Amino acid sequence: MAALTIHESDLPQAILFIVALAAIVLFWPQKINDAGTKMNLIRTSILTLISTAVKMAAGLVINKAVAVYIGPTGLALVGQFQNFNQLMMTAAQGAINNGVTKYVAEYGKDGDRIPALLSTAVRISLSSSALVGLGIIVFANYASTQILKSDHYGYIFVILGFTISLFVLNNLLLSILNGLREIKIWVAINIIQSIYGLIFTTLLIKFLGLDGILIALATNQSVIFFILLWMLRGHKIINLENFKRPFDKPEAKKLAAFAAMAVVSAITVPVSHLVIRNYIGTTLGWDEAGYWQAMWYISTMYLMAVTTTLSIYYLPKLSEITDKATIRSELWHGYKIIMPLVAITSVGIFLMKDYIIALLFTNDFLPIRQLFLWQLVGDVLKVASWLFAYLMVAKSMSKTFIVTEISFSLSLVLLARWLVGQYGLVGISYAFAANYAIYLIVIIFVTKRAWAGA
């Protein structure tokens, strides 16, 4: 097992290896997205896998640095800040990015409505981010006490408040690229972001500990925004003229449906995790909360390729399709490719769990062994349900999406409190698997009108 463990002394070599891998990918001479080459699921999966592999490798090293320098309790607090950040980011974006992707894909590169859409989207994003940023700054100390259990970190929230507009603009541009299906630039910027985050974050963790990773989380994408601007110079669609049109009420109304879905999702998912983590922390201990966060990181990392493929392929693809037979075919095609890979990967992770814990964390995290089985079962059910969940987003089934998101976030919290109370820490993995088993059945039924029939 020792041969698979990354020690503190190995971190610089690991960083150099990942940087070298990323450089090979970024500067490989083959044209990834040649004109006239139609994107399909397999090609998209391969390209996103490249980006995801670099991101996962970077995340592995960062997680190891957190485990070595901060420990389980620190990891739990990092999870708390990430959930808060997720909430604030969605609010600051005006919760419209999925809508931007959908309508850019629907209108096409030559669509007459593109300038009105982009101009309206950037005005919503800038207004929302300014208001949210101001709120974060004003309530920085209060947020620090409530989220991180100390007012010492108030300055972190102030930094986030000042930089959040750059985060928002960066994500808006990536959403537009997603809608345009310009996968080469999308992959490149995500690789650059992973490498920058890796180097910057590990250095700050080493020298500043918990403060360092919080600073990195509050600032990383702000720097990447300027790199993305430089990469998009001379772009035919993403240029200043297309963002100068007046605010367009019809476009804003279309985006509002997506804003409602995104806001609900942004509130329910991180808030449910905050509540569960706080419950585990106060009843079992904050080390135990850190163990759950570590298990969640493992799931997030290996499912990243799937989630990325779904967001950059399925959302624009399903938005374009109007024929139910074609939708069924696309969903079935996705299941044939994605589900066997997820199932095989989950089995492999379960069998290698001891090596994975040693590789990603330290011996302090060995108690997470008990969480693997039912967390991985839940992951498989989760991916199976996501294919249908993306159909709800693509077809603007906002009421259905909102009801299911609220209902199943609440049910996860209730199941977690009950099963953790009954079985201890392992109860959270029981709750996760049970919740997604029920969700999958419900989501197939409620989306039936979008894919069943003629």
PDB file of N, CA, C and O in Angstrom, residues 116-151:
ATOM      1  N   ALA A 116     -29.015  39.872 -28.501  1.00  0.00           N
ATOM      2  CA  ALA A 116     -29.980  40.249 -27.456  1.00  0.00           C
ATOM      3  C   ALA A 116     -29.840  39.335 -26.245  1.00  0.00           C
ATOM      4  O   ALA A 116     -29.900  39.791 -25.086  1.00  0.00           O
ATOM      5  N   LEU A 117     -29.651  38.050 -26.491  1.00  0.00           N
ATOM      6  CA  LEU A 117     -29.495  37.084 -25.400  1.00  0.00           C
ATOM      7  C   LEU A 117     -28.237  37.389 -24.586  1.00  0.00           C
ATOM      8  O   LEU A 117     -28.290  37.457 -23.341  1.00  0.00           O
ATOM      9  N   LEU A 118     -27.109  37.580 -25.259  1.00  0.00           N
ATOM     10  CA  LEU A 118     -25.852  37.812 -24.558  1.00  0.00           C
ATOM     11  C   LEU A 118     -25.858  39.132 -23.796  1.00  0.00           C
ATOM     12  O   LEU A 118     -25.368  39.213 -22.668  1.00  0.00           O
ATOM     13  N   SER A 119     -26.415  40.166 -24.402  1.00  0.00           N
ATOM     14  CA  SER A 119     -26.473  41.479 -23.746  1.00  0.00           C
ATOM     15  C   SER A 119     -27.342  41.428 -22.494  1.00  0.00           C
ATOM     16  O   SER A 119     -27.002  42.001 -21.451  1.00  0.00           O
ATOM     17  N   THR A 120     -28.456  40.742 -22.600  1.00  0.00           N
ATOM     18  CA  THR A 120     -29.352  40.610 -21.446  1.00  0.00           C
ATOM     19  C   THR A 120     -28.685  39.774 -20.355  1.00  0.00           C
ATOM     20  O   THR A 120     -28.746  40.124 -19.166  1.00  0.00           O
ATOM     21  N   ALA A 121     -28.039  38.690 -20.744  1.00  0.00           N
ATOM     22  CA  ALA A 121     -27.394  37.808 -19.769  1.00  0.00           C
ATOM     23  C   ALA A 121     -26.282  38.513 -19.004  1.00  0.00           C
ATOM     24  O   ALA A 121     -26.173  38.369 -17.781  1.00  0.00           O
ATOM     25  N   VAL A 122     -25.474  39.295 -19.686  1.00  0.00           N
ATOM     26  CA  VAL A 122     -24.360  39.952 -19.001  1.00  0.00           C
ATOM     27  C   VAL A 122     -24.863  41.040 -18.054  1.00  0.00           C
ATOM     28  O   VAL A 122     -24.304  41.262 -16.968  1.00  0.00           O
ATOM     29  N   ARG A 123     -25.960  41.710 -18.407  1.00  0.00           N
ATOM     30  CA  ARG A 123     -26.527  42.720 -17.512  1.00  0.00           C
ATOM     31  C   ARG A 123     -27.112  42.083 -16.250  1.00  0.00           C
ATOM     32  O   ARG A 123     -26.947  42.599 -15.145  1.00  0.00           O
ATOM     33  N   ILE A 124     -27.789  40.958 -16.424  1.00  0.00           N
ATOM     34  CA  ILE A 124     -28.314  40.234 -15.259  1.00  0.00           C
ATOM     35  C   ILE A 124     -27.167  39.769 -14.367  1.00  0.00           C
ATOM     36  O   ILE A 124     -27.203  39.916 -13.133  1.00  0.00           O
ATOM     37  N   SER A 125     -26.127  39.225 -14.980  1.00  0.00           N
ATOM     38  CA  SER A 125     -24.994  38.687 -14.226  1.00  0.00           C
ATOM     39  C   SER A 125     -24.261  39.773 -13.444  1.00  0.00           C
ATOM     40  O   SER A 125     -23.937  39.592 -12.267  1.00  0.00           O
ATOM     41  N   LEU A 126     -24.002  40.897 -14.089  1.00  0.00           N
ATOM     42  CA  LEU A 126     -23.277  41.983 -13.422  1.00  0.00           C
ATOM     43  C   LEU A 126     -24.099  42.590 -12.288  1.00  0.00           C
ATOM     44  O   LEU A 126     -23.569  42.879 -11.207  1.00  0.00           O
ATOM     45  N   SER A 127     -25.386  42.787 -12.520  1.00  0.00           N
ATOM     46  CA  SER A 127     -26.241  43.355 -11.476  1.00  0.00           C
ATOM     47  C   SER A 127     -26.338  42.420 -10.279  1.00  0.00           C
ATOM     48  O   SER A 127     -26.193  42.844  -9.116  1.00  0.00           O
ATOM     49  N   SER A 128     -26.577  41.147 -10.554  1.00  0.00           N
ATOM     50  CA  SER A 128     -26.712  40.168  -9.474  1.00  0.00           C
ATOM     51  C   SER A 128     -25.422  40.013  -8.688  1.00  0.00           C
ATOM     52  O   SER A 128     -25.436  39.973  -7.450  1.00  0.00           O
ATOM     53  N   SER A 129     -24.306  39.934  -9.389  1.00  0.00           N
ATOM     54  CA  SER A 129     -23.022  39.727  -8.705  1.00  0.00           C
ATOM     55  C   SER A 129     -22.634  40.925  -7.855  1.00  0.00           C
ATOM     56  O   SER A 129     -22.045  40.769  -6.777  1.00  0.00           O
ATOM     57  N   ALA A 130     -22.970  42.138  -8.312  1.00  0.00           N
ATOM     58  CA  ALA A 130     -22.674  43.339  -7.513  1.00  0.00           C
ATOM     59  C   ALA A 130     -23.469  43.326  -6.202  1.00  0.00           C
ATOM     60  O   ALA A 130     -22.921  43.616  -5.129  1.00  0.00           O
ATOM     61  N   LEU A 131     -24.748  42.972  -6.288  1.00  0.00           N
ATOM     62  CA  LEU A 131     -25.585  42.932  -5.087  1.00  0.00           C
ATOM     63  C   LEU A 131     -25.135  41.836  -4.124  1.00  0.00           C
ATOM     64  O   LEU A 131     -25.021  42.058  -2.911  1.00  0.00           O
ATOM     65  N   VAL A 132     -24.870  40.646  -4.665  1.00  0.00           N
ATOM     66  CA  VAL A 132     -24.437  39.533  -3.816  1.00  0.00           C
ATOM     67  C   VAL A 132     -23.069  39.824  -3.201  1.00  0.00           C
ATOM     68  O   VAL A 132     -22.851  39.581  -2.005  1.00  0.00           O
ATOM     69  N   GLY A 133     -22.160  40.374  -3.994  1.00  0.00           N
ATOM     70  CA  GLY A 133     -20.834  40.713  -3.485  1.00  0.00           C
ATOM     71  C   GLY A 133     -20.902  41.713  -2.340  1.00  0.00           C
ATOM     72  O   GLY A 133     -20.212  41.569  -1.321  1.00  0.00           O
ATOM     73  N   LEU A 134     -21.755  42.712  -2.494  1.00  0.00           N
ATOM     74  CA  LEU A 134     -21.920  43.709  -1.433  1.00  0.00           C
ATOM     75  C   LEU A 134     -22.476  43.063  -0.166  1.00  0.00           C
ATOM     76  O   LEU A 134     -22.009  43.347   0.951  1.00  0.00           O
ATOM     77  N   GLY A 135     -23.454  42.178  -0.335  1.00  0.00           N
ATOM     78  CA  GLY A 135     -24.023  41.488   0.818  1.00  0.00           C
ATOM     79  C   GLY A 135     -23.006  40.633   1.555  1.00  0.00           C
ATOM     80  O   GLY A 135     -22.974  40.603   2.790  1.00  0.00           O
ATOM     81  N   ILE A 136     -22.156  39.923   0.797  1.00  0.00           N
ATOM     82  CA  ILE A 136     -21.122  39.090   1.418  1.00  0.00           C
ATOM     83  C   ILE A 136     -20.159  39.953   2.230  1.00  0.00           C
ATOM     84  O   ILE A 136     -19.777  39.601   3.356  1.00  0.00           O
ATOM     85  N   ILE A 137     -19.771  41.102   1.683  1.00  0.00           N
ATOM     86  CA  ILE A 137     -18.831  41.996   2.372  1.00  0.00           C
ATOM     87  C   ILE A 137     -19.452  42.539   3.660  1.00  0.00           C
ATOM     88  O   ILE A 137     -18.816  42.546   4.721  1.00  0.00           O
ATOM     89  N   VAL A 138     -20.698  42.984   3.589  1.00  0.00           N
ATOM     90  CA  VAL A 138     -21.366  43.572   4.756  1.00  0.00           C
ATOM     91  C   VAL A 138     -21.524  42.545   5.881  1.00  0.00           C
ATOM     92  O   VAL A 138     -21.324  42.859   7.064  1.00  0.00           O
ATOM     93  N   PHE A 139     -21.865  41.307   5.522  1.00  0.00           N
ATOM     94  CA  PHE A 139     -22.122  40.284   6.539  1.00  0.00           C
ATOM     95  C   PHE A 139     -20.969  39.283   6.655  1.00  0.00           C
ATOM     96  O   PHE A 139     -21.180  38.132   7.060  1.00  0.00           O
ATOM     97  N   ALA A 140     -19.753  39.721   6.336  1.00  0.00           N
ATOM     98  CA  ALA A 140     -18.596  38.821   6.304  1.00  0.00           C
ATOM     99  C   ALA A 140     -18.340  38.148   7.651  1.00  0.00           C
ATOM    100  O   ALA A 140     -18.167  36.923   7.727  1.00  0.00           O
ATOM    101  N   ASN A 141     -18.310  38.908   8.722  1.00  0.00           N
ATOM    102  CA  ASN A 141     -18.009  38.328  10.032  1.00  0.00           C
ATOM    103  C   ASN A 141     -19.115  37.384  10.503  1.00  0.00           C
ATOM    104  O   ASN A 141     -18.842  36.338  11.099  1.00  0.00           O
ATOM    105  N   TYR A 142     -20.354  37.762  10.236  1.00  0.00           N
ATOM    106  CA  TYR A 142     -21.472  36.898  10.606  1.00  0.00           C
ATOM    107  C   TYR A 142     -21.395  35.577   9.841  1.00  0.00           C
ATOM    108  O   TYR A 142     -21.576  34.491  10.418  1.00  0.00           O
ATOM    109  N   ALA A 143     -21.122  35.661   8.527  1.00  0.00           N
ATOM    110  CA  ALA A 143     -21.007  34.449   7.708  1.00  0.00           C
ATOM    111  C   ALA A 143     -19.860  33.574   8.196  1.00  0.00           C
ATOM    112  O   ALA A 143     -19.981  32.339   8.252  1.00  0.00           O
ATOM    113  N   SER A 144     -18.748  34.198   8.561  1.00  0.00           N
ATOM    114  CA  SER A 144     -17.599  33.451   9.054  1.00  0.00           C
ATOM    115  C   SER A 144     -17.950  32.674  10.316  1.00  0.00           C
ATOM    116  O   SER A 144     -17.599  31.496  10.460  1.00  0.00           O
ATOM    117  N   THR A 145     -18.674  33.316  11.231  1.00  0.00           N
ATOM    118  CA  THR A 145     -19.058  32.659  12.486  1.00  0.00           C
ATOM    119  C   THR A 145     -20.030  31.515  12.249  1.00  0.00           C
ATOM    120  O   THR A 145     -19.903  30.438  12.837  1.00  0.00           O
ATOM    121  N   GLN A 146     -21.003  31.730  11.351  1.00  0.00           N
ATOM    122  CA  GLN A 146     -22.028  30.721  11.113  1.00  0.00           C
ATOM    123  C   GLN A 146     -21.515  29.550  10.269  1.00  0.00           C
ATOM    124  O   GLN A 146     -21.868  28.398  10.529  1.00  0.00           O
ATOM    125  N   ILE A 147     -20.691  29.848   9.266  1.00  0.00           N
ATOM    126  CA  ILE A 147     -20.247  28.806   8.330  1.00  0.00           C
ATOM    127  C   ILE A 147     -18.979  28.117   8.808  1.00  0.00           C
ATOM    128  O   ILE A 147     -18.865  26.894   8.751  1.00  0.00           O
ATOM    129  N   LEU A 148     -18.019  28.895   9.316  1.00  0.00           N
ATOM    130  CA  LEU A 148     -16.713  28.350   9.678  1.00  0.00           C
ATOM    131  C   LEU A 148     -16.462  28.339  11.184  1.00  0.00           C
ATOM    132  O   LEU A 148     -15.345  28.066  11.628  1.00  0.00           O
ATOM    133  N   LYS A 149     -17.494  28.682  11.962  1.00  0.00           N
ATOM    134  CA  LYS A 149     -17.466  28.567  13.423  1.00  0.00           C
ATOM    135  C   LYS A 149     -16.441  29.473  14.093  1.00  0.00           C
ATOM    136  O   LYS A 149     -16.019  29.221  15.223  1.00  0.00           O
ATOM    137  N   SER A 150     -16.030  30.550  13.410  1.00  0.00           N
ATOM    138  CA  SER A 150     -15.079  31.514  13.974  1.00  0.00           C
ATOM    139  C   SER A 150     -15.141  32.803  13.165  1.00  0.00           C
ATOM    140  O   SER A 150     -15.289  32.754  11.936  1.00  0.00           O
ATOM    141  N   ASP A 151     -15.002  33.957  13.854  1.00  0.00           N
ATOM    142  CA  ASP A 151     -14.989  35.225  13.117  1.00  0.00           C
ATOM    143  C   ASP A 151     -13.612  35.544  12.543  1.00  0.00           C
ATOM    144  O   ASP A 151     -13.440  36.556  11.860  1.00  0.00           O
TER     145      ASP A 151
END
